[in-house]
């Protein structure tokens, strides 16, 4: 490779990285934190001794990610922008890797188109601003694939050590990356080499990372109760074929399907080369395993877990459409971007996260209206994404100086992400203090408050939640 070519490719990769980062981060600070992100913060805030104890007891699957975030928030704080930035950074890394692989395997134009598809996929635009491990795990898988392509051109065992390290890190970052390892092994294998060399390569991509992931898997087995809610997840054609990559943006799935149909109709074909076969395994195997296990009575599937397959879909689409004429390629790129716009906008609204409520708005309202010594009472029941009490975990500073009259003990002691609660302790509320009540529809606690001499002084809808200021009748 000439030096000039290397410089050009380096600049192109830098442009891809920067563009993907800026596009993904745009508006990332607008949506309120939700249940899953609050759980990330609850774990990441813990002192390390308590952190490791909690991980071993409850949440090993997110342990490495939470450990990274523990250090991150110590330095950069807990704003929405800060906490979500690592995921956006991971998308940028993943996009750069997708570009590198697409250019190497299929050509420059397919590589560019693959990046556009990857960044525009609703699943990626969502996970890029989600304080969870999915984007990081996916990026590490792409890095591992890039390292495989690089190691195949080098001599010695050192490059394969790097492959094994990246693949292992990807699984520890998100456990279901384990099901992508066979695809990496296919990429690493070369039938023209001696069998010993082939064994070393496949071991670096599959066997060694699998063995090193064994402690994580063993820790997860007794913790499977934390995903018991997956038994309530629908497993149907939409949730299996559309939602993993496109969420609710079904129109984008239709648009991509039409583009592929046009490409096939025009005679564009993809040769079943080693990279293409590996990408098909990457795309299909994780979903096949998770869906099969769920249908067999072991619920482990939810659409966002298949974020790990997004790079494979993007590269396959790029390889199929990349052979088109420049005008057709530009038109396809524009169409993909246009189709992505509605979801990008919708995913950057204050109530965009699952549950459709704005915990930040409710917390900020109380912080600006409550007086020191006032009490709080937040509903803890209902679906995870709609529980008002999650606001305390997501925005603890907003409730500083207020009495949490239902609190009994911290979530650290319960071994869950929920505090231990008791019936509201109204006797602990001074006579001149108000109780700020946050519920989903205003009905929770109403009878108890009335029975203890409280009446609503004001009731407002804030961020999709009902925020009421309750005051003693004799203090009105």
Short mmCIF file of C-alpha atoms in Angstrom, two decimals, residues 83-416:
data_model
loop_
_atom_site.label_atom_id
_atom_site.label_comp_id
_atom_site.label_asym_id
_atom_site.label_seq_id
_atom_site.Cartn_x
_atom_site.Cartn_y
_atom_site.Cartn_z
CA UNK A 83 -23.89 9.40 30.37
CA UNK A 84 -24.98 8.67 26.81
CA UNK A 85 -21.80 9.87 25.13
CA UNK A 86 -19.93 6.53 25.47
CA UNK A 87 -22.70 4.79 23.52
CA UNK A 88 -22.55 7.41 20.77
CA UNK A 89 -18.79 7.05 20.73
CA UNK A 90 -19.26 3.29 20.33
CA UNK A 91 -21.55 3.86 17.34
CA UNK A 92 -18.87 6.05 15.76
CA UNK A 93 -16.27 3.34 16.32
CA UNK A 94 -18.64 0.74 14.91
CA UNK A 95 -19.38 2.89 11.86
CA UNK A 96 -15.68 3.35 11.18
CA UNK A 97 -15.16 -0.39 11.42
CA UNK A 98 -18.10 -1.06 9.11
CA UNK A 99 -16.60 1.33 6.58
CA UNK A 100 -13.22 -0.38 6.84
CA UNK A 101 -14.71 -3.85 6.35
CA UNK A 102 -17.05 -2.82 3.56
CA UNK A 103 -14.23 -1.08 1.66
CA UNK A 104 -11.91 -4.04 2.15
CA UNK A 105 -14.37 -6.75 1.16
CA UNK A 106 -16.65 -5.09 -1.39
CA UNK A 107 -15.23 -1.72 -2.44
CA UNK A 108 -15.40 1.95 -1.45
CA UNK A 109 -18.98 2.59 -2.59
CA UNK A 110 -20.41 -0.45 -0.75
CA UNK A 111 -18.44 0.60 2.32
CA UNK A 112 -19.93 4.08 2.28
CA UNK A 113 -23.44 2.75 1.76
CA UNK A 114 -22.97 0.23 4.59
CA UNK A 115 -22.02 3.07 6.95
CA UNK A 116 -25.12 5.04 5.95
CA UNK A 117 -27.34 2.03 6.62
CA UNK A 118 -25.61 1.29 9.92
CA UNK A 119 -25.88 4.81 11.32
CA UNK A 120 -29.44 5.24 10.00
CA UNK A 121 -30.82 1.98 11.37
CA UNK A 122 -33.41 2.87 14.04
CA UNK A 123 -31.93 0.33 16.42
CA UNK A 124 -28.55 2.05 16.21
CA UNK A 125 -29.94 5.57 16.41
CA UNK A 126 -31.75 4.46 19.57
CA UNK A 127 -28.93 2.54 21.23
CA UNK A 128 -26.48 5.29 20.36
CA UNK A 129 -28.19 7.47 22.96
CA UNK A 130 -28.94 4.75 25.49
CA UNK A 131 -26.84 4.39 28.63
CA UNK A 132 -26.63 0.62 28.27
CA UNK A 133 -24.07 -1.86 27.01
CA UNK A 134 -25.56 -2.75 23.61
CA UNK A 135 -23.75 -0.15 21.51
CA UNK A 136 -20.40 -0.83 23.17
CA UNK A 137 -20.75 -4.58 22.78
CA UNK A 138 -21.62 -4.18 19.11
CA UNK A 139 -18.68 -1.84 18.49
CA UNK A 140 -16.27 -4.31 20.08
CA UNK A 141 -17.54 -7.06 17.77
CA UNK A 142 -16.84 -4.83 14.78
CA UNK A 143 -13.38 -4.07 16.14
CA UNK A 144 -12.78 -7.81 16.51
CA UNK A 145 -13.83 -8.36 12.88
CA UNK A 146 -11.50 -5.59 11.70
CA UNK A 147 -8.68 -7.17 13.69
CA UNK A 148 -9.40 -10.55 12.08
CA UNK A 149 -9.11 -9.00 8.63
CA UNK A 150 -5.87 -7.33 9.68
CA UNK A 151 -4.44 -10.45 11.35
CA UNK A 152 -5.03 -12.55 8.25
CA UNK A 153 -2.46 -10.38 6.47
CA UNK A 154 0.16 -10.59 9.21
CA UNK A 155 2.52 -13.28 10.38
CA UNK A 156 2.92 -14.55 13.90
CA UNK A 157 0.57 -15.02 16.79
CA UNK A 158 0.50 -11.48 18.21
CA UNK A 159 -2.27 -10.19 15.89
CA UNK A 160 -4.44 -13.13 16.88
CA UNK A 161 -3.95 -12.30 20.54
CA UNK A 162 -5.48 -8.92 19.73
CA UNK A 163 -8.39 -10.69 18.01
CA UNK A 164 -8.97 -12.86 21.06
CA UNK A 165 -8.82 -9.87 23.40
CA UNK A 166 -11.35 -7.84 21.39
CA UNK A 167 -13.71 -10.80 21.00
CA UNK A 168 -13.52 -11.57 24.72
CA UNK A 169 -14.16 -7.94 25.63
CA UNK A 170 -17.20 -7.86 23.35
CA UNK A 171 -18.78 -10.82 25.14
CA UNK A 172 -18.03 -9.43 28.58
CA UNK A 173 -19.49 -6.11 27.49
CA UNK A 174 -22.70 -7.78 26.27
CA UNK A 175 -23.03 -11.51 26.80
CA UNK A 176 -25.05 -12.31 23.69
CA UNK A 177 -22.10 -11.25 21.57
CA UNK A 178 -21.14 -14.87 22.27
CA UNK A 179 -23.38 -15.90 19.39
CA UNK A 180 -21.42 -13.75 16.93
CA UNK A 181 -18.15 -15.55 17.67
CA UNK A 182 -18.86 -18.33 15.10
CA UNK A 183 -19.04 -15.64 12.43
CA UNK A 184 -15.66 -14.29 13.53
CA UNK A 185 -14.27 -17.83 13.40
CA UNK A 186 -15.47 -18.20 9.81
CA UNK A 187 -13.75 -14.92 8.96
CA UNK A 188 -10.56 -16.10 10.59
CA UNK A 189 -10.46 -19.52 8.91
CA UNK A 190 -8.58 -20.13 5.67
CA UNK A 191 -8.93 -23.61 4.09
CA UNK A 192 -5.68 -23.13 2.14
CA UNK A 193 -3.55 -23.09 5.29
CA UNK A 194 -2.18 -25.93 7.36
CA UNK A 195 -4.64 -27.32 9.89
CA UNK A 196 -2.56 -26.21 12.87
CA UNK A 197 -2.64 -22.63 11.65
CA UNK A 198 -6.38 -22.87 11.08
CA UNK A 199 -6.89 -24.18 14.61
CA UNK A 200 -4.92 -21.27 16.07
CA UNK A 201 -6.98 -18.74 14.11
CA UNK A 202 -10.34 -20.26 14.94
CA UNK A 203 -9.34 -20.62 18.57
CA UNK A 204 -8.42 -16.95 18.78
CA UNK A 205 -11.81 -15.89 17.41
CA UNK A 206 -14.07 -18.51 18.98
CA UNK A 207 -12.63 -20.99 21.46
CA UNK A 208 -10.52 -18.70 23.65
CA UNK A 209 -13.15 -15.91 23.94
CA UNK A 210 -15.78 -18.56 24.64
CA UNK A 211 -13.73 -20.10 27.42
CA UNK A 212 -12.85 -16.73 28.91
CA UNK A 213 -16.53 -15.85 28.90
CA UNK A 214 -17.39 -18.95 30.93
CA UNK A 215 -17.15 -17.14 34.31
CA UNK A 216 -19.64 -14.55 33.06
CA UNK A 217 -22.06 -17.22 31.85
CA UNK A 218 -21.77 -19.12 35.13
CA UNK A 219 -22.45 -15.92 37.07
CA UNK A 220 -25.49 -15.14 34.90
CA UNK A 221 -27.21 -18.51 35.35
CA UNK A 222 -28.28 -18.00 38.98
CA UNK A 223 -29.22 -14.40 38.12
CA UNK A 224 -31.66 -15.38 35.37
CA UNK A 225 -34.54 -14.23 37.54
CA UNK A 226 -33.67 -10.62 36.67
CA UNK A 227 -34.91 -11.25 33.11
CA UNK A 228 -38.06 -13.10 34.14
CA UNK A 229 -40.00 -10.23 32.59
CA UNK A 230 -38.91 -11.52 29.17
CA UNK A 231 -41.55 -14.24 29.49
CA UNK A 232 -44.09 -11.49 28.82
CA UNK A 233 -42.37 -10.39 25.59
CA UNK A 234 -44.19 -11.19 22.36
CA UNK A 235 -42.27 -13.48 20.02
CA UNK A 236 -43.90 -13.06 16.63
CA UNK A 237 -42.96 -12.20 13.06
CA UNK A 238 -42.87 -8.46 13.76
CA UNK A 239 -40.79 -8.64 16.95
CA UNK A 240 -38.39 -11.13 15.35
CA UNK A 241 -38.02 -9.80 11.80
CA UNK A 242 -38.72 -6.05 12.03
CA UNK A 243 -38.35 -4.72 15.55
CA UNK A 244 -34.74 -5.85 16.23
CA UNK A 245 -33.31 -3.51 13.58
CA UNK A 246 -36.15 -1.05 12.93
CA UNK A 247 -38.13 -0.74 16.17
CA UNK A 248 -41.47 0.86 15.37
CA UNK A 249 -40.10 2.41 12.14
CA UNK A 250 -41.61 -0.29 9.93
CA UNK A 251 -41.54 2.05 6.93
CA UNK A 252 -37.77 1.91 6.90
CA UNK A 253 -37.85 -1.88 6.78
CA UNK A 254 -40.23 -1.64 3.83
CA UNK A 255 -37.96 0.91 2.11
CA UNK A 256 -34.86 -1.24 2.50
CA UNK A 257 -36.77 -4.31 1.32
CA UNK A 258 -37.87 -2.44 -1.80
CA UNK A 259 -34.29 -1.32 -2.47
CA UNK A 260 -33.09 -4.90 -2.19
CA UNK A 261 -35.90 -6.06 -4.49
CA UNK A 262 -34.92 -3.44 -7.06
CA UNK A 263 -31.30 -4.51 -6.81
CA UNK A 264 -32.19 -8.15 -7.39
CA UNK A 265 -34.50 -7.19 -10.24
CA UNK A 266 -31.69 -5.17 -11.83
CA UNK A 267 -29.44 -8.20 -11.75
CA UNK A 268 -27.13 -7.14 -8.92
CA UNK A 269 -25.86 -10.16 -7.05
CA UNK A 270 -23.72 -10.92 -4.04
CA UNK A 271 -21.22 -13.72 -4.41
CA UNK A 272 -21.23 -16.13 -1.48
CA UNK A 273 -17.66 -15.31 -0.57
CA UNK A 274 -16.23 -16.06 2.85
CA UNK A 275 -17.06 -12.56 4.19
CA UNK A 276 -20.66 -12.80 2.92
CA UNK A 277 -21.21 -16.21 4.50
CA UNK A 278 -19.74 -14.93 7.75
CA UNK A 279 -22.01 -11.89 7.66
CA UNK A 280 -25.06 -14.08 7.12
CA UNK A 281 -24.10 -16.10 10.19
CA UNK A 282 -23.54 -12.85 12.11
CA UNK A 283 -26.96 -11.59 11.07
CA UNK A 284 -28.99 -14.75 11.62
CA UNK A 285 -27.38 -16.84 14.36
CA UNK A 286 -27.94 -14.59 17.42
CA UNK A 287 -31.62 -14.14 16.65
CA UNK A 288 -32.11 -17.80 15.82
CA UNK A 289 -30.58 -18.91 19.11
CA UNK A 290 -32.44 -16.41 21.28
CA UNK A 291 -35.81 -16.98 19.62
CA UNK A 292 -35.41 -20.77 19.70
CA UNK A 293 -34.55 -20.71 23.41
CA UNK A 294 -37.48 -18.43 24.16
CA UNK A 295 -39.94 -20.63 22.25
CA UNK A 296 -38.52 -23.63 24.10
CA UNK A 297 -39.48 -22.11 27.44
CA UNK A 298 -36.29 -20.25 28.34
CA UNK A 299 -37.17 -16.56 27.79
CA UNK A 300 -34.02 -14.76 26.65
CA UNK A 301 -35.25 -12.74 23.66
CA UNK A 302 -36.10 -9.11 23.38
CA UNK A 303 -35.55 -7.15 20.14
CA UNK A 304 -32.86 -4.80 21.41
CA UNK A 305 -30.60 -7.75 22.25
CA UNK A 306 -30.09 -8.20 18.51
CA UNK A 307 -28.32 -4.86 18.21
CA UNK A 308 -25.20 -7.02 17.81
CA UNK A 309 -26.40 -8.07 14.34
CA UNK A 310 -26.78 -4.52 12.98
CA UNK A 311 -23.26 -4.31 11.43
CA UNK A 312 -23.89 -7.49 9.44
CA UNK A 313 -27.17 -6.18 8.02
CA UNK A 314 -25.53 -2.89 7.03
CA UNK A 315 -22.62 -4.61 5.30
CA UNK A 316 -24.87 -7.04 3.43
CA UNK A 317 -27.07 -4.22 2.16
CA UNK A 318 -23.99 -2.24 1.16
CA UNK A 319 -22.53 -5.23 -0.70
CA UNK A 320 -25.77 -5.79 -2.61
CA UNK A 321 -26.45 -2.19 -3.58
CA UNK A 322 -22.86 -1.03 -3.90
CA UNK A 323 -22.55 -2.34 -7.44
CA UNK A 324 -25.12 0.11 -8.76
CA UNK A 325 -24.34 3.09 -10.91
CA UNK A 326 -23.32 6.22 -9.07
CA UNK A 327 -26.67 7.94 -9.69
CA UNK A 328 -28.60 4.95 -8.36
CA UNK A 329 -26.26 4.68 -5.39
CA UNK A 330 -26.76 8.34 -4.49
CA UNK A 331 -30.53 7.94 -4.82
CA UNK A 332 -30.49 4.89 -2.54
CA UNK A 333 -28.39 6.74 0.03
CA UNK A 334 -30.72 9.74 0.02
CA UNK A 335 -33.77 7.50 0.35
CA UNK A 336 -32.29 5.70 3.35
CA UNK A 337 -31.49 9.00 5.04
CA UNK A 338 -34.98 10.41 4.36
CA UNK A 339 -36.63 7.28 5.70
CA UNK A 340 -34.53 7.52 8.86
CA UNK A 341 -35.44 11.14 9.68
CA UNK A 342 -38.85 10.54 11.35
CA UNK A 343 -37.43 8.01 13.77
CA UNK A 344 -34.35 10.12 14.54
CA UNK A 345 -36.60 13.04 15.43
CA UNK A 346 -39.01 10.90 17.45
CA UNK A 347 -36.18 9.28 19.39
CA UNK A 348 -34.88 12.70 20.47
CA UNK A 349 -38.07 13.93 22.14
CA UNK A 350 -38.30 14.34 25.95
CA UNK A 351 -40.65 11.34 26.27
CA UNK A 352 -38.93 9.20 23.63
CA UNK A 353 -37.73 6.45 25.95
CA UNK A 354 -39.87 3.36 26.67
CA UNK A 355 -42.83 4.21 28.84
CA UNK A 356 -43.32 7.64 27.25
CA UNK A 357 -42.86 9.68 30.42
CA UNK A 358 -40.52 12.54 31.28
CA UNK A 359 -39.00 11.76 34.67
CA UNK A 360 -36.69 14.76 34.40
CA UNK A 361 -39.62 17.16 34.03
CA UNK A 362 -41.35 15.76 37.11
CA UNK A 363 -38.14 15.82 39.15
CA UNK A 364 -37.30 19.36 38.03
CA UNK A 365 -40.81 20.57 38.86
CA UNK A 366 -40.56 19.27 42.41
CA UNK A 367 -37.02 20.63 42.81
CA UNK A 368 -38.18 24.11 41.83
CA UNK A 369 -41.39 24.15 43.89
CA UNK A 370 -40.80 22.08 47.02
CA UNK A 371 -39.45 23.63 50.21
CA UNK A 372 -36.73 22.05 52.35
CA UNK A 373 -38.39 19.65 54.76
CA UNK A 374 -41.30 18.83 52.47
CA UNK A 375 -42.01 15.14 51.87
CA UNK A 376 -42.13 13.08 48.69
CA UNK A 377 -44.24 10.08 47.81
CA UNK A 378 -43.65 8.49 44.41
CA UNK A 379 -45.56 5.54 43.02
CA UNK A 380 -43.33 2.48 42.61
CA UNK A 381 -45.66 0.04 40.84
CA UNK A 382 -46.53 -0.60 37.23
CA UNK A 383 -44.47 -1.45 34.15
CA UNK A 384 -40.78 -0.65 34.58
CA UNK A 385 -40.79 2.15 32.02
CA UNK A 386 -43.66 4.00 33.72
CA UNK A 387 -42.72 3.85 37.40
CA UNK A 388 -42.58 7.39 38.81
CA UNK A 389 -40.27 6.38 41.65
CA UNK A 390 -37.50 5.73 39.12
CA UNK A 391 -37.13 9.55 39.05
CA UNK A 392 -35.37 9.37 42.43
CA UNK A 393 -32.75 6.99 41.03
CA UNK A 394 -32.40 8.94 37.79
CA UNK A 395 -32.30 12.45 39.27
CA UNK A 396 -31.41 12.16 42.97
CA UNK A 397 -30.24 15.77 43.29
CA UNK A 398 -33.77 17.00 42.55
CA UNK A 399 -35.03 15.35 45.75
CA UNK A 400 -32.18 16.34 48.07
CA UNK A 401 -33.45 17.81 51.33
CA UNK A 402 -36.91 16.22 50.98
CA UNK A 403 -38.31 13.45 53.20
CA UNK A 404 -38.89 10.14 51.40
CA UNK A 405 -41.66 8.90 53.67
CA UNK A 406 -42.05 5.47 52.00
CA UNK A 407 -38.35 4.60 52.09
CA UNK A 408 -37.21 1.71 54.28
CA UNK A 409 -33.81 0.60 52.96
CA UNK A 410 -31.59 1.02 49.93
CA UNK A 411 -31.70 -1.09 46.78
CA UNK A 412 -28.17 -2.24 47.60
CA UNK A 413 -29.52 -4.33 50.43
CA UNK A 414 -32.48 -5.69 48.47
CA UNK A 415 -30.27 -7.07 45.71
CA UNK A 416 -32.52 -5.41 43.14
#
